[in-house]
């Protein structure tokens, strides 16, 4: 129960000095109200007022104490229930290691010097209704109280609830500035997540470390990892939930703080693998060399016929320019073998093939291991391992970049390998280590001959899979900070969900035909894109180039990817040659992804399509119409606009006196003379021959024919 008193002065206007003033009676509905009334005369003035008598305020309401970090506490409160008749100007916050608050009392050792910040030790004067106490001793218990002040004075101090708290590390609140977007590198099955560290805790107190340069004296237990979760269902059901915990380091154990001025980011859906090296003793790694090998669909490929239970595989055809040699590593399905010998077309594997598709022709992959070894004892850094692993890749046909970071804790070192290149947007296999140990027993690294690799354990794990996102599906994503105490509060992204997608793949089976009935038209046909990359085309732009200049564009907006597209472009110039390009358009732009343009043709796997990828669109192949006789295209991508020539003028006469006695027929011969065709009659192309037909039947159902080069025929 809170007790208080108020004094009111009541002025009666227009009274004379001789007027009697009766005693006022105080009445109220509550029996707790009591009062004494005194009356006196004062000279009149022009105002009428009932003025409260000012006094110090009641104490702040709801004083609450919070732990912020190992050296910080936060205290918050509400305004006093009673201001004491004057506005609240400020608050005095006091803290001490004992409930007596001796350290914050005014004394000779701690004088109150009348400055706005109040006493010099263990207290602070503020105008807000919260205060973050910094610079405290770690893992120490403190008591906190708060007083309110108006122009009359301070209220009684109010102890916090709870009355004391111990400074300690705590979990972090939500990351800030969390955004979600499609891949800026136009990779269709990845989404970019960006965020900044938790800048405040759940009560609004600052948790930005001093390294961000925004504030000082703050010592939050910063995040060493973040957990990112995603699902196609906003409920984030556990059975379908995907998660990844990236280690916040770059290079060789360089921490990433994720300040607002330098946000952190990651593309979920990117393959990430960790190679863990652990000393088999309590000491740090002192010896050990090995090779890291990759064999997958990004490697060279070959068509083979395997036999279950046999070491021999029959080679049918190489699918690029690379060939196999002994010592290469060979992947058939999920199994990996080393090639012991080669007697083409037979390959002998180091181990027997145990798998499906026996006797069937299937595609296998092979790769030559790095020629050099990685020495774990030399404290080689992240860049060293990156260069070593990169020897597995040739960036053909598409970029196969990787990045590596390293973290160390005691006798354990972890290398985090991120497969960033677009070549790894499809299935990415797990790296494997080749050493003198089982199963490879490889002695190519000098140190391994002494058995040095037995002194370390090597493990490879997949942290995030390259197929964990499906293009075209909407994903909900959330992220939380992890420190040494545990996982903090999750924050949702903005927007709340996003669809992984990219510019479309290339149009397929693109062909262009001359139109027999029109010398100024071309017909173009194609089928839908090889991959929608998460979003079907909104339209197709068919571009016509003459002398490498764009002269006409035909836009198709009626989209049905299951049907054959066909358009006829008219009003072209007869006899001009055209190159035709089919450009798919979706909401991510025109043509294929930008990384298509950097295609490398050295491996030979995309032979015949490199110009399409470089153009990021499909060139139409000049093709003869099935209804055309003796049609011949010259190869390449140019086609001449032309039609079938008009019927020529000709005369038929007896032979050999046709020139002197025209239009006479002998019993067994006719002489044909064809007049020269005009340009208009030739319809866009030179006439180099004629087909002559004759018959006794006016319907020409049964007829004979002859192909004439020249203009006379008998």
XYZ file of N, CA, C and O in Angstrom, residues 322-504:
732
model
N 39.024 -36.080 -73.485
C 39.937 -36.722 -72.553
C 39.818 -38.243 -72.609
O 38.743 -38.782 -72.852
N 40.928 -38.913 -72.361
C 40.951 -40.377 -72.348
C 41.504 -40.873 -71.014
O 42.153 -40.135 -70.272
N 41.244 -42.141 -70.731
C 41.616 -42.744 -69.454
C 43.053 -43.244 -69.502
O 43.546 -43.667 -70.555
N 43.692 -43.234 -68.331
C 45.018 -43.837 -68.212
C 45.122 -44.521 -66.855
O 44.390 -44.192 -65.908
N 46.005 -45.488 -66.722
C 46.178 -46.166 -65.432
C 46.522 -45.169 -64.327
O 47.251 -44.202 -64.556
N 45.981 -45.417 -63.149
C 46.176 -44.514 -62.021
C 45.055 -43.517 -61.847
O 44.960 -42.861 -60.801
N 44.189 -43.383 -62.871
C 43.018 -42.522 -62.738
C 42.011 -43.166 -61.794
O 42.013 -44.384 -61.577
N 41.128 -42.312 -61.273
C 40.035 -42.815 -60.435
C 38.746 -42.761 -61.234
O 38.505 -41.834 -62.008
N 37.908 -43.776 -61.027
C 36.809 -44.101 -61.936
C 35.538 -44.283 -61.110
O 35.520 -45.079 -60.167
N 34.480 -43.519 -61.425
C 33.216 -43.624 -60.702
C 32.150 -44.240 -61.607
O 31.854 -43.722 -62.685
N 31.589 -45.372 -61.131
C 30.426 -45.982 -61.784
C 29.306 -45.957 -60.755
O 29.359 -46.663 -59.745
N 28.307 -45.107 -60.994
C 27.244 -44.973 -60.008
C 27.811 -44.402 -58.720
O 28.457 -43.361 -58.695
N 27.596 -45.108 -57.615
C 28.066 -44.637 -56.320
C 29.411 -45.226 -55.916
O 29.945 -44.885 -54.863
N 29.978 -46.098 -56.724
C 31.240 -46.750 -56.361
C 32.407 -46.128 -57.111
O 32.290 -45.730 -58.278
N 33.561 -46.047 -56.405
C 34.768 -45.464 -56.981
C 35.868 -46.520 -56.995
O 36.054 -47.257 -56.019
N 36.578 -46.591 -58.095
C 37.652 -47.566 -58.275
C 38.876 -46.847 -58.839
O 38.761 -45.783 -59.449
N 40.038 -47.456 -58.659
C 41.239 -46.971 -59.320
C 41.486 -47.847 -60.545
O 41.220 -49.056 -60.518
N 41.947 -47.240 -61.619
C 42.218 -47.983 -62.845
C 43.611 -48.588 -62.751
O 44.623 -47.877 -62.670
N 43.657 -49.919 -62.763
C 44.931 -50.627 -62.644
C 45.647 -50.711 -63.978
O 46.867 -50.516 -64.066
N 44.896 -51.014 -65.022
C 45.517 -51.139 -66.346
C 44.477 -50.871 -67.411
O 43.266 -50.884 -67.153
N 44.967 -50.674 -68.637
C 44.095 -50.363 -69.761
C 44.574 -51.106 -70.988
O 45.737 -50.993 -71.388
N 43.695 -51.915 -71.547
C 43.959 -52.598 -72.806
C 42.716 -52.382 -73.669
O 41.828 -53.205 -73.729
N 42.677 -51.198 -74.296
C 41.458 -50.734 -74.959
C 40.871 -51.811 -75.872
O 41.599 -52.446 -76.620
N 39.549 -52.073 -75.778
C 38.547 -51.318 -75.023
C 38.317 -51.809 -73.593
O 37.312 -51.428 -72.991
N 39.199 -52.630 -73.046
C 38.999 -53.133 -71.692
C 39.742 -52.268 -70.675
O 40.899 -51.908 -70.871
N 39.038 -51.969 -69.577
C 39.629 -51.286 -68.435
C 39.639 -52.271 -67.281
O 38.631 -52.927 -67.001
N 40.775 -52.380 -66.590
C 40.860 -53.235 -65.404
C 40.856 -52.361 -64.161
O 41.694 -51.464 -64.022
N 39.883 -52.603 -63.278
C 39.722 -51.823 -62.052
C 40.492 -52.458 -60.909
O 40.768 -53.660 -60.912
N 40.808 -51.643 -59.888
C 41.539 -52.138 -58.722
C 40.675 -53.048 -57.860
O 41.180 -53.906 -57.140
N 39.366 -52.854 -57.924
C 38.428 -53.683 -57.160
C 37.277 -54.079 -58.067
O 37.015 -53.436 -59.090
N 36.589 -55.139 -57.688
C 35.477 -55.628 -58.504
C 34.285 -54.683 -58.422
O 34.017 -54.090 -57.384
N 33.590 -54.582 -59.541
C 32.399 -53.745 -59.597
C 31.226 -54.502 -59.000
O 30.895 -55.611 -59.429
N 30.613 -53.924 -57.998
C 29.408 -54.491 -57.384
C 28.327 -53.428 -57.489
O 28.322 -52.446 -56.751
N 27.428 -53.597 -58.417
C 26.391 -52.596 -58.601
C 25.379 -53.019 -59.627
O 25.396 -54.144 -60.124
N 24.499 -52.099 -59.956
C 23.444 -52.374 -60.921
C 23.939 -52.126 -62.344
O 25.088 -51.787 -62.572
N 23.028 -52.302 -63.292
C 23.265 -52.019 -64.709
C 24.318 -52.921 -65.333
O 24.999 -52.535 -66.296
N 24.481 -54.114 -64.804
C 25.429 -55.051 -65.404
C 24.997 -55.374 -66.828
O 23.825 -55.662 -67.098
N 25.936 -55.319 -67.757
C 25.645 -55.601 -69.157
C 24.978 -54.458 -69.891
O 24.718 -54.563 -71.091
N 24.704 -53.348 -69.208
C 24.070 -52.194 -69.843
C 25.107 -51.112 -70.124
O 26.111 -51.006 -69.430
N 24.827 -50.324 -71.146
C 25.695 -49.190 -71.450
C 25.307 -48.014 -70.563
O 24.176 -47.525 -70.616
N 26.227 -47.564 -69.724
C 25.968 -46.449 -68.820
C 27.119 -45.456 -68.908
O 28.182 -45.741 -69.461
N 26.903 -44.260 -68.343
C 27.926 -43.222 -68.330
C 28.697 -43.302 -67.015
O 28.107 -43.350 -65.936
N 30.016 -43.357 -67.119
C 30.896 -43.341 -65.953
C 31.786 -42.104 -66.039
O 31.884 -41.445 -67.089
N 32.451 -41.782 -64.927
C 33.268 -40.569 -64.850
C 34.654 -40.925 -64.325
O 34.814 -41.842 -63.517
N 35.650 -40.195 -64.786
C 37.013 -40.490 -64.361
C 37.802 -39.198 -64.201
O 37.460 -38.154 -64.773
N 38.869 -39.289 -63.388
C 39.689 -38.106 -63.134
C 41.091 -38.542 -62.724
O 41.276 -39.590 -62.107
N 42.051 -37.712 -63.071
C 43.432 -37.939 -62.663
C 43.673 -37.238 -61.341
O 43.341 -36.056 -61.197
N 44.215 -37.912 -60.329
C 44.426 -37.265 -59.031
C 45.467 -36.161 -59.126
O 46.270 -36.121 -60.066
N 45.491 -35.240 -58.164
C 46.507 -34.181 -58.173
C 47.907 -34.783 -58.184
O 48.178 -35.780 -57.500
N 48.816 -34.200 -58.936
C 50.184 -34.749 -58.978
C 50.960 -34.504 -57.687
O 51.902 -35.236 -57.390
N 50.569 -33.495 -56.925
C 51.288 -33.177 -55.691
C 50.511 -33.676 -54.481
O 49.338 -34.033 -54.571
N 51.188 -33.686 -53.331
C 50.575 -34.128 -52.077
C 50.361 -32.927 -51.168
O 51.082 -31.926 -51.243
N 49.384 -33.054 -50.293
C 49.124 -32.030 -49.290
C 49.731 -32.494 -47.974
O 49.380 -33.565 -47.466
N 50.629 -31.700 -47.419
C 51.343 -32.078 -46.204
C 50.669 -31.433 -45.008
O 50.759 -30.225 -44.804
N 49.982 -32.231 -44.201
C 49.258 -31.708 -43.048
C 50.188 -31.226 -41.954
O 49.786 -30.439 -41.096
N 51.439 -31.686 -41.932
C 52.354 -31.337 -40.849
C 52.968 -29.953 -41.016
O 53.519 -29.402 -40.070
N 52.869 -29.378 -42.209
C 53.517 -28.093 -42.457
C 52.625 -26.907 -42.121
O 52.950 -25.774 -42.453
N 51.497 -27.191 -41.465
C 50.561 -26.130 -41.116
C 50.129 -25.363 -42.362
O 50.040 -24.137 -42.374
N 49.905 -26.119 -43.431
C 49.469 -25.487 -44.664
C 48.107 -24.837 -44.471
O 47.235 -25.374 -43.797
N 47.930 -23.683 -45.070
C 46.725 -22.905 -44.864
C 45.605 -23.257 -45.814
O 45.692 -24.179 -46.632
N 44.544 -22.476 -45.706
C 43.358 -22.703 -46.516
C 43.660 -22.567 -48.002
O 43.186 -23.353 -48.827
N 44.458 -21.561 -48.360
C 44.787 -21.358 -49.771
C 45.590 -22.531 -50.317
O 45.414 -22.924 -51.478
N 46.444 -23.127 -49.502
C 47.236 -24.279 -49.955
C 46.330 -25.451 -50.312
O 46.515 -26.109 -51.342
N 45.341 -25.731 -49.451
C 44.441 -26.839 -49.753
C 43.544 -26.507 -50.942
O 43.238 -27.374 -51.765
N 43.146 -25.253 -51.044
C 42.327 -24.848 -52.196
C 43.068 -25.097 -53.503
O 42.502 -25.628 -54.466
N 44.331 -24.730 -53.535
C 45.123 -24.949 -54.743
C 45.308 -26.436 -55.017
O 45.321 -26.869 -56.176
N 45.458 -27.222 -53.965
C 45.619 -28.665 -54.131
C 44.353 -29.288 -54.721
O 44.412 -30.028 -55.711
N 43.202 -28.995 -54.137
C 41.948 -29.596 -54.611
C 41.617 -29.117 -56.018
O 41.078 -29.869 -56.840
N 41.938 -27.860 -56.321
C 41.607 -27.299 -57.637
C 42.294 -28.027 -58.779
O 41.879 -27.897 -59.941
N 43.334 -28.808 -58.481
C 43.992 -29.590 -59.526
C 43.082 -30.691 -60.065
O 43.381 -31.292 -61.102
N 41.966 -30.956 -59.381
C 41.002 -31.935 -59.868
C 40.109 -31.374 -60.969
O 39.401 -32.135 -61.624
N 40.116 -30.061 -61.168
C 39.126 -29.426 -62.025
C 39.789 -28.682 -63.175
O 40.908 -28.184 -63.044
N 39.059 -28.585 -64.305
C 39.585 -27.892 -65.479
C 38.671 -26.763 -65.951
O 38.891 -26.180 -67.002
N 37.604 -26.468 -65.165
C 36.667 -25.385 -65.509
C 36.067 -25.561 -66.897
O 35.797 -24.573 -67.601
N 35.856 -26.798 -67.279
C 35.261 -27.064 -68.587
C 34.153 -28.108 -68.419
O 34.365 -29.132 -67.760
N 32.968 -27.867 -68.971
C 32.630 -26.696 -69.794
C 32.293 -25.442 -69.000
O 32.266 -24.355 -69.562
N 32.029 -25.568 -67.667
C 31.657 -24.385 -66.893
C 32.550 -24.250 -65.665
O 33.251 -25.186 -65.271
N 32.490 -23.074 -65.067
C 33.365 -22.722 -63.952
C 33.240 -23.711 -62.798
O 32.143 -24.077 -62.380
N 34.384 -24.144 -62.269
C 34.436 -25.111 -61.175
C 35.225 -24.549 -59.991
O 36.008 -25.240 -59.351
N 34.991 -23.278 -59.683
C 35.708 -22.640 -58.584
C 35.294 -23.238 -57.240
O 34.140 -23.637 -57.035
N 36.243 -23.262 -56.312
C 35.976 -23.610 -54.925
C 36.642 -22.576 -54.039
O 37.519 -21.835 -54.483
N 36.201 -22.492 -52.781
C 36.875 -21.674 -51.781
C 37.056 -22.523 -50.534
O 36.286 -23.449 -50.283
N 38.109 -22.222 -49.756
C 38.434 -23.015 -48.568
C 38.718 -22.070 -47.410
O 39.389 -21.044 -47.579
N 38.189 -22.406 -46.234
C 38.555 -21.721 -45.001
C 39.026 -22.765 -43.998
O 38.700 -23.952 -44.123
N 39.782 -22.309 -43.006
C 40.360 -23.248 -42.043
C 40.110 -22.771 -40.622
O 40.245 -21.585 -40.317
N 39.738 -23.702 -39.745
C 39.616 -23.412 -38.316
C 40.338 -24.500 -37.547
O 40.323 -25.669 -37.932
N 40.982 -24.113 -36.446
C 41.755 -25.058 -35.649
C 41.337 -24.963 -34.202
O 41.067 -23.876 -33.681
N 41.273 -26.107 -33.549
C 40.982 -26.180 -32.127
C 41.794 -27.326 -31.549
O 41.453 -28.494 -31.727
N 42.905 -26.985 -30.882
C 43.757 -28.013 -30.303
C 44.355 -28.888 -31.381
O 44.875 -28.395 -32.396
N 44.276 -30.208 -31.207
C 44.875 -31.123 -32.186
C 44.005 -31.350 -33.425
O 44.348 -32.164 -34.264
N 42.879 -30.631 -33.532
C 41.952 -30.832 -34.657
C 41.962 -29.613 -35.569
O 41.900 -28.474 -35.101
N 42.044 -29.860 -36.861
C 41.957 -28.800 -37.868
C 40.852 -29.146 -38.854
O 40.771 -30.283 -39.327
N 40.019 -28.166 -39.132
C 38.932 -28.359 -40.089
C 39.135 -27.444 -41.292
O 39.401 -26.245 -41.133
N 39.012 -28.022 -42.479
C 39.030 -27.259 -43.724
C 37.626 -27.314 -44.314
O 37.091 -28.392 -44.568
N 37.032 -26.150 -44.512
C 35.679 -26.063 -45.049
C 35.763 -25.724 -46.536
O 36.247 -24.648 -46.910
N 35.297 -26.637 -47.380
C 35.402 -26.495 -48.832
C 34.034 -26.137 -49.391
O 33.066 -26.902 -49.242
N 33.930 -24.967 -50.014
C 32.675 -24.505 -50.605
C 32.799 -24.556 -52.121
O 33.696 -23.943 -52.704
N 31.889 -25.288 -52.763
C 31.916 -25.477 -54.216
C 31.082 -24.367 -54.849
O 29.876 -24.514 -55.086
N 31.707 -23.243 -55.134
C 30.983 -22.047 -55.546
C 30.633 -22.021 -57.028
O 29.660 -21.376 -57.421
N 31.427 -22.660 -57.878
C 31.232 -22.562 -59.326
C 29.886 -23.108 -59.776
O 29.339 -24.042 -59.175
N 29.326 -22.546 -60.853
C 28.029 -23.020 -61.347
C 28.053 -24.464 -61.832
O 27.001 -25.095 -61.917
N 29.234 -25.004 -62.135
C 29.306 -26.413 -62.539
C 28.818 -27.326 -61.429
O 28.389 -28.457 -61.680
N 28.877 -26.849 -60.178
C 28.470 -27.662 -59.033
C 27.020 -27.406 -58.627
O 26.621 -27.750 -57.520
N 26.237 -26.777 -59.503
C 24.818 -26.576 -59.186
C 24.037 -27.875 -59.320
O 22.915 -27.976 -58.830
N 24.622 -28.844 -59.979
C 23.997 -30.166 -60.093
C 24.588 -31.071 -59.015
O 25.258 -30.611 -58.098
N 24.343 -32.362 -59.128
C 24.847 -33.308 -58.154
C 26.353 -33.160 -57.971
O 27.116 -33.173 -58.932
N 26.785 -32.993 -56.712
C 28.196 -32.854 -56.384
C 28.594 -33.993 -55.464
O 27.991 -34.189 -54.407
N 29.605 -34.737 -55.876
C 30.026 -35.900 -55.091
C 30.941 -35.463 -53.941
O 31.483 -34.357 -53.942
N 31.118 -36.360 -52.993
C 31.964 -36.061 -51.843
C 33.428 -36.300 -52.195
O 33.779 -37.268 -52.871
N 34.278 -35.381 -51.742
C 35.716 -35.562 -51.893
C 36.158 -36.823 -51.149
O 35.516 -37.244 -50.185
N 37.250 -37.426 -51.592
C 37.803 -38.538 -50.829
C 39.324 -38.399 -50.768
O 39.949 -37.733 -51.597
N 39.880 -38.977 -49.724
C 41.304 -38.830 -49.430
C 42.048 -40.091 -49.848
O 41.629 -41.207 -49.526
N 43.139 -39.904 -50.573
C 43.989 -41.009 -51.013
C 45.277 -40.969 -50.199
O 45.986 -39.962 -50.193
N 45.568 -42.064 -49.504
C 46.786 -42.152 -48.690
C 47.289 -43.591 -48.721
O 46.798 -44.424 -49.484
N 48.272 -43.869 -47.849
C 48.800 -45.234 -47.795
C 47.910 -46.167 -46.987
O 48.213 -47.335 -46.829
N 46.796 -45.628 -46.487
C 45.885 -46.438 -45.686
C 44.802 -47.048 -46.554
O 44.630 -46.711 -47.730
N 44.051 -47.948 -45.960
C 42.917 -48.576 -46.625
C 41.901 -47.497 -47.014
O 41.643 -46.583 -46.234
N 41.286 -47.487 -48.214
C 41.295 -48.615 -49.161
C 42.268 -48.456 -50.329
O 42.332 -49.325 -51.183
N 43.013 -47.328 -50.393
C 43.765 -47.071 -51.613
C 45.216 -47.532 -51.524
O 45.801 -47.887 -52.546
N 45.817 -47.476 -50.346
C 47.213 -47.893 -50.164
C 48.131 -47.224 -51.189
O 48.957 -47.855 -51.823
N 47.937 -45.921 -51.328
C 48.709 -45.149 -52.301
C 50.011 -44.683 -51.655
O 50.009 -44.078 -50.586
N 51.133 -44.945 -52.310
C 52.441 -44.585 -51.766
C 53.106 -43.470 -52.564
O 54.325 -43.324 -52.547
N 52.302 -42.662 -53.250
C 52.887 -41.648 -54.126
C 53.439 -40.454 -53.372
O 54.228 -39.690 -53.919
N 53.007 -40.261 -52.114
C 53.553 -39.168 -51.310
C 54.719 -39.699 -50.479
O 54.562 -40.686 -49.751
N 55.881 -39.059 -50.560
C 57.100 -39.576 -49.937
C 56.918 -39.883 -48.461
O 57.348 -40.914 -47.965
N 56.278 -38.973 -47.744
C 56.157 -39.160 -46.306
C 55.325 -40.382 -45.961
O 55.477 -40.973 -44.905
N 54.460 -40.778 -46.861
C 53.577 -41.897 -46.558
C 54.340 -43.211 -46.488
O 53.866 -44.173 -45.899
N 55.515 -43.284 -47.090
C 56.269 -44.539 -47.052
C 56.717 -44.884 -45.629
O 57.008 -46.014 -45.309
N 56.765 -43.871 -44.765
C 57.115 -44.127 -43.369
C 55.879 -44.337 -42.508
O 55.989 -44.437 -41.286
N 54.728 -44.387 -43.143
C 53.496 -44.600 -42.397
C 53.038 -43.383 -41.633
O 52.295 -43.496 -40.665
N 53.458 -42.184 -42.077
C 53.146 -40.977 -41.321
C 51.653 -40.713 -41.246
O 51.164 -40.148 -40.285
N 50.900 -41.104 -42.276
C 49.480 -40.795 -42.289
C 48.716 -41.538 -41.207
O 47.604 -41.175 -40.867
N 49.307 -42.585 -40.635
C 48.632 -43.300 -39.557
C 48.596 -42.475 -38.278
O 47.915 -42.833 -37.326
N 49.324 -41.362 -38.257
C 49.358 -40.517 -37.075
C 48.211 -39.522 -37.041
O 48.056 -38.786 -36.073
N 47.433 -39.457 -38.107
C 46.280 -38.557 -38.136
C 45.062 -39.301 -38.639
O 45.166 -40.293 -39.361
N 43.900 -38.832 -38.221
C 42.623 -39.335 -38.734
C 42.053 -38.283 -39.662
O 42.088 -37.082 -39.359
N 41.525 -38.717 -40.792
C 40.979 -37.799 -41.788
C 39.547 -38.203 -42.072
O 39.259 -39.373 -42.347
N 38.649 -37.232 -42.015
C 37.236 -37.507 -42.250
C 36.679 -36.435 -43.177
O 37.059 -35.260 -43.075
N 35.792 -36.835 -44.068
C 35.138 -35.895 -44.979
C 33.637 -35.983 -44.749
O 33.052 -37.074 -44.782
N 33.002 -34.851 -44.499
C 31.554 -34.814 -44.288
C 30.942 -33.736 -45.171
O 31.597 -32.742 -45.519
N 29.684 -33.938 -45.527
C 28.940 -32.946 -46.309
C 28.078 -32.128 -45.369
O 27.222 -32.667 -44.674
N 28.302 -30.822 -45.344
C 27.551 -29.928 -44.465
C 26.302 -29.385 -45.139
O 25.269 -29.197 -44.496
N 26.395 -29.087 -46.427
C 25.241 -28.602 -47.182
C 25.318 -29.192 -48.582
O 26.360 -29.153 -49.223
N 24.205 -29.738 -49.039
C 24.162 -30.477 -50.300
C 23.736 -29.564 -51.443
O 22.846 -28.723 -51.290
N 24.354 -29.758 -52.600
C 24.056 -28.913 -53.763
C 22.658 -29.135 -54.315
O 22.189 -28.331 -55.118
N 21.993 -30.199 -53.906
C 20.634 -30.465 -54.395
C 19.589 -30.207 -53.312
O 18.474 -30.693 -53.405
N 19.949 -29.419 -52.293
C 19.020 -29.205 -51.182
C 17.929 -28.194 -51.505
O 16.981 -28.045 -50.741
N 18.043 -27.480 -52.612
C 16.981 -26.587 -53.074
C 16.518 -27.043 -54.455
O 17.331 -27.451 -55.287
N 15.217 -26.943 -54.672
C 14.633 -27.308 -55.966
C 14.188 -26.032 -56.669
O 13.374 -25.270 -56.112
N 14.700 -25.741 -57.858
C 14.261 -24.538 -58.565
C 12.746 -24.530 -58.752
O 12.139 -25.552 -59.064
N 12.149 -23.372 -58.535
C 10.718 -23.220 -58.753
C 9.861 -23.408 -57.522
O 8.672 -23.092 -57.548
N 10.424 -23.914 -56.428
C 9.664 -24.100 -55.184
C 9.927 -22.919 -54.262
O 11.048 -22.428 -54.165
N 8.887 -22.445 -53.566
C 9.034 -21.327 -52.633
C 9.579 -21.839 -51.304
O 9.057 -22.808 -50.743
N 10.621 -21.188 -50.800
C 11.254 -21.604 -49.550
C 11.129 -20.511 -48.494
O 11.290 -19.317 -48.788
N 10.842 -20.960 -47.277
C 10.852 -20.104 -46.097
C 12.187 -20.325 -45.377
O 12.622 -21.469 -45.209
N 12.803 -19.233 -44.941
C 14.142 -19.318 -44.363
C 14.167 -18.532 -43.055
O 13.563 -17.463 -42.945
N 14.877 -19.069 -42.061
C 15.121 -18.338 -40.821
C 16.545 -18.618 -40.364
O 17.162 -19.612 -40.764
N 17.055 -17.725 -39.508
C 18.458 -17.803 -39.107
C 18.594 -17.395 -37.653
O 17.877 -16.504 -37.173
N 19.504 -18.052 -36.930
C 19.781 -17.738 -35.534
C 21.289 -17.749 -35.312
O 22.032 -18.474 -35.982
N 21.737 -16.943 -34.357
C 23.157 -16.878 -33.999
C 23.477 -17.940 -32.960
O 22.666 -18.234 -32.074
N 24.672 -18.505 -33.060
C 25.134 -19.517 -32.111
C 26.436 -19.022 -31.489
O 27.377 -18.660 -32.197
N 26.472 -18.994 -30.160
C 27.718 -18.691 -29.462
C 28.057 -19.834 -28.512
O 27.456 -20.913 -28.591
N 28.996 -19.612 -27.612
C 29.441 -20.703 -26.748
C 28.362 -21.165 -25.774
O 28.477 -22.246 -25.193
N 27.342 -20.359 -25.579
C 26.255 -20.736 -24.671
C 25.210 -21.584 -25.383
O 24.642 -22.518 -24.814
N 24.967 -21.299 -26.633
C 23.970 -22.070 -27.366
C 23.393 -21.282 -28.521
O 23.931 -20.256 -28.941
N 22.273 -21.753 -29.013
C 21.610 -21.148 -30.172
C 20.616 -20.102 -29.700
O 19.891 -20.301 -28.717
N 20.607 -18.968 -30.373
C 19.752 -17.859 -29.985
C 18.391 -17.910 -30.644
O 17.923 -18.953 -31.103
N 17.759 -16.752 -30.712
C 16.407 -16.626 -31.250
C 16.462 -16.532 -32.773
O 17.294 -15.808 -33.328
N 15.554 -17.233 -33.442
C 15.527 -17.222 -34.902
C 14.861 -15.948 -35.416
O 13.898 -15.436 -34.835
N 15.384 -15.465 -36.537
C 14.792 -14.335 -37.247
C 14.375 -14.790 -38.632
O 15.103 -15.536 -39.294
N 13.216 -14.359 -39.067
C 12.760 -14.660 -40.423
C 13.377 -13.676 -41.401
O 13.863 -12.608 -41.024
N 13.352 -14.054 -42.662
C 13.948 -13.215 -43.698
C 12.938 -12.224 -44.246
O 11.741 -12.309 -44.001
N 13.438 -11.282 -44.977
C 12.599 -10.360 -45.741
C 13.045 -10.418 -47.207
O 14.209 -10.121 -47.496
N 12.161 -10.853 -48.108
C 10.776 -11.275 -47.889
C 10.704 -12.584 -47.114
O 11.705 -13.256 -46.915
N 9.492 -12.947 -46.697
C 9.312 -14.122 -45.855
C 9.649 -15.403 -46.596
O 10.041 -16.411 -45.996
N 9.537 -15.394 -47.924
C 9.939 -16.563 -48.715
C 10.432 -16.102 -50.081
O 10.263 -14.944 -50.463
N 11.058 -17.030 -50.794
C 11.578 -16.717 -52.125
C 11.655 -18.001 -52.937
O 11.780 -19.098 -52.382
N 11.575 -17.849 -54.247
C 11.636 -18.975 -55.178
C 13.003 -18.979 -55.853
O 13.357 -18.004 -56.540
N 13.812 -20.028 -55.672
C 15.090 -20.085 -56.390
C 14.849 -20.233 -57.892
O 14.122 -21.132 -58.324
N 15.449 -19.379 -58.667
C 15.249 -19.399 -60.112
C 16.341 -18.563 -60.771
O 17.060 -17.821 -60.102
N 16.438 -18.699 -62.081
C 17.461 -17.999 -62.852
C 16.942 -17.839 -64.277
O 15.886 -18.391 -64.630
N 17.643 -17.093 -65.111
C 17.253 -17.056 -66.524
C 17.163 -18.461 -67.105
O 17.874 -19.371 -66.680
N 16.294 -18.633 -68.081
C 15.984 -19.955 -68.621
C 17.188 -20.616 -69.277
O 18.164 -19.959 -69.653
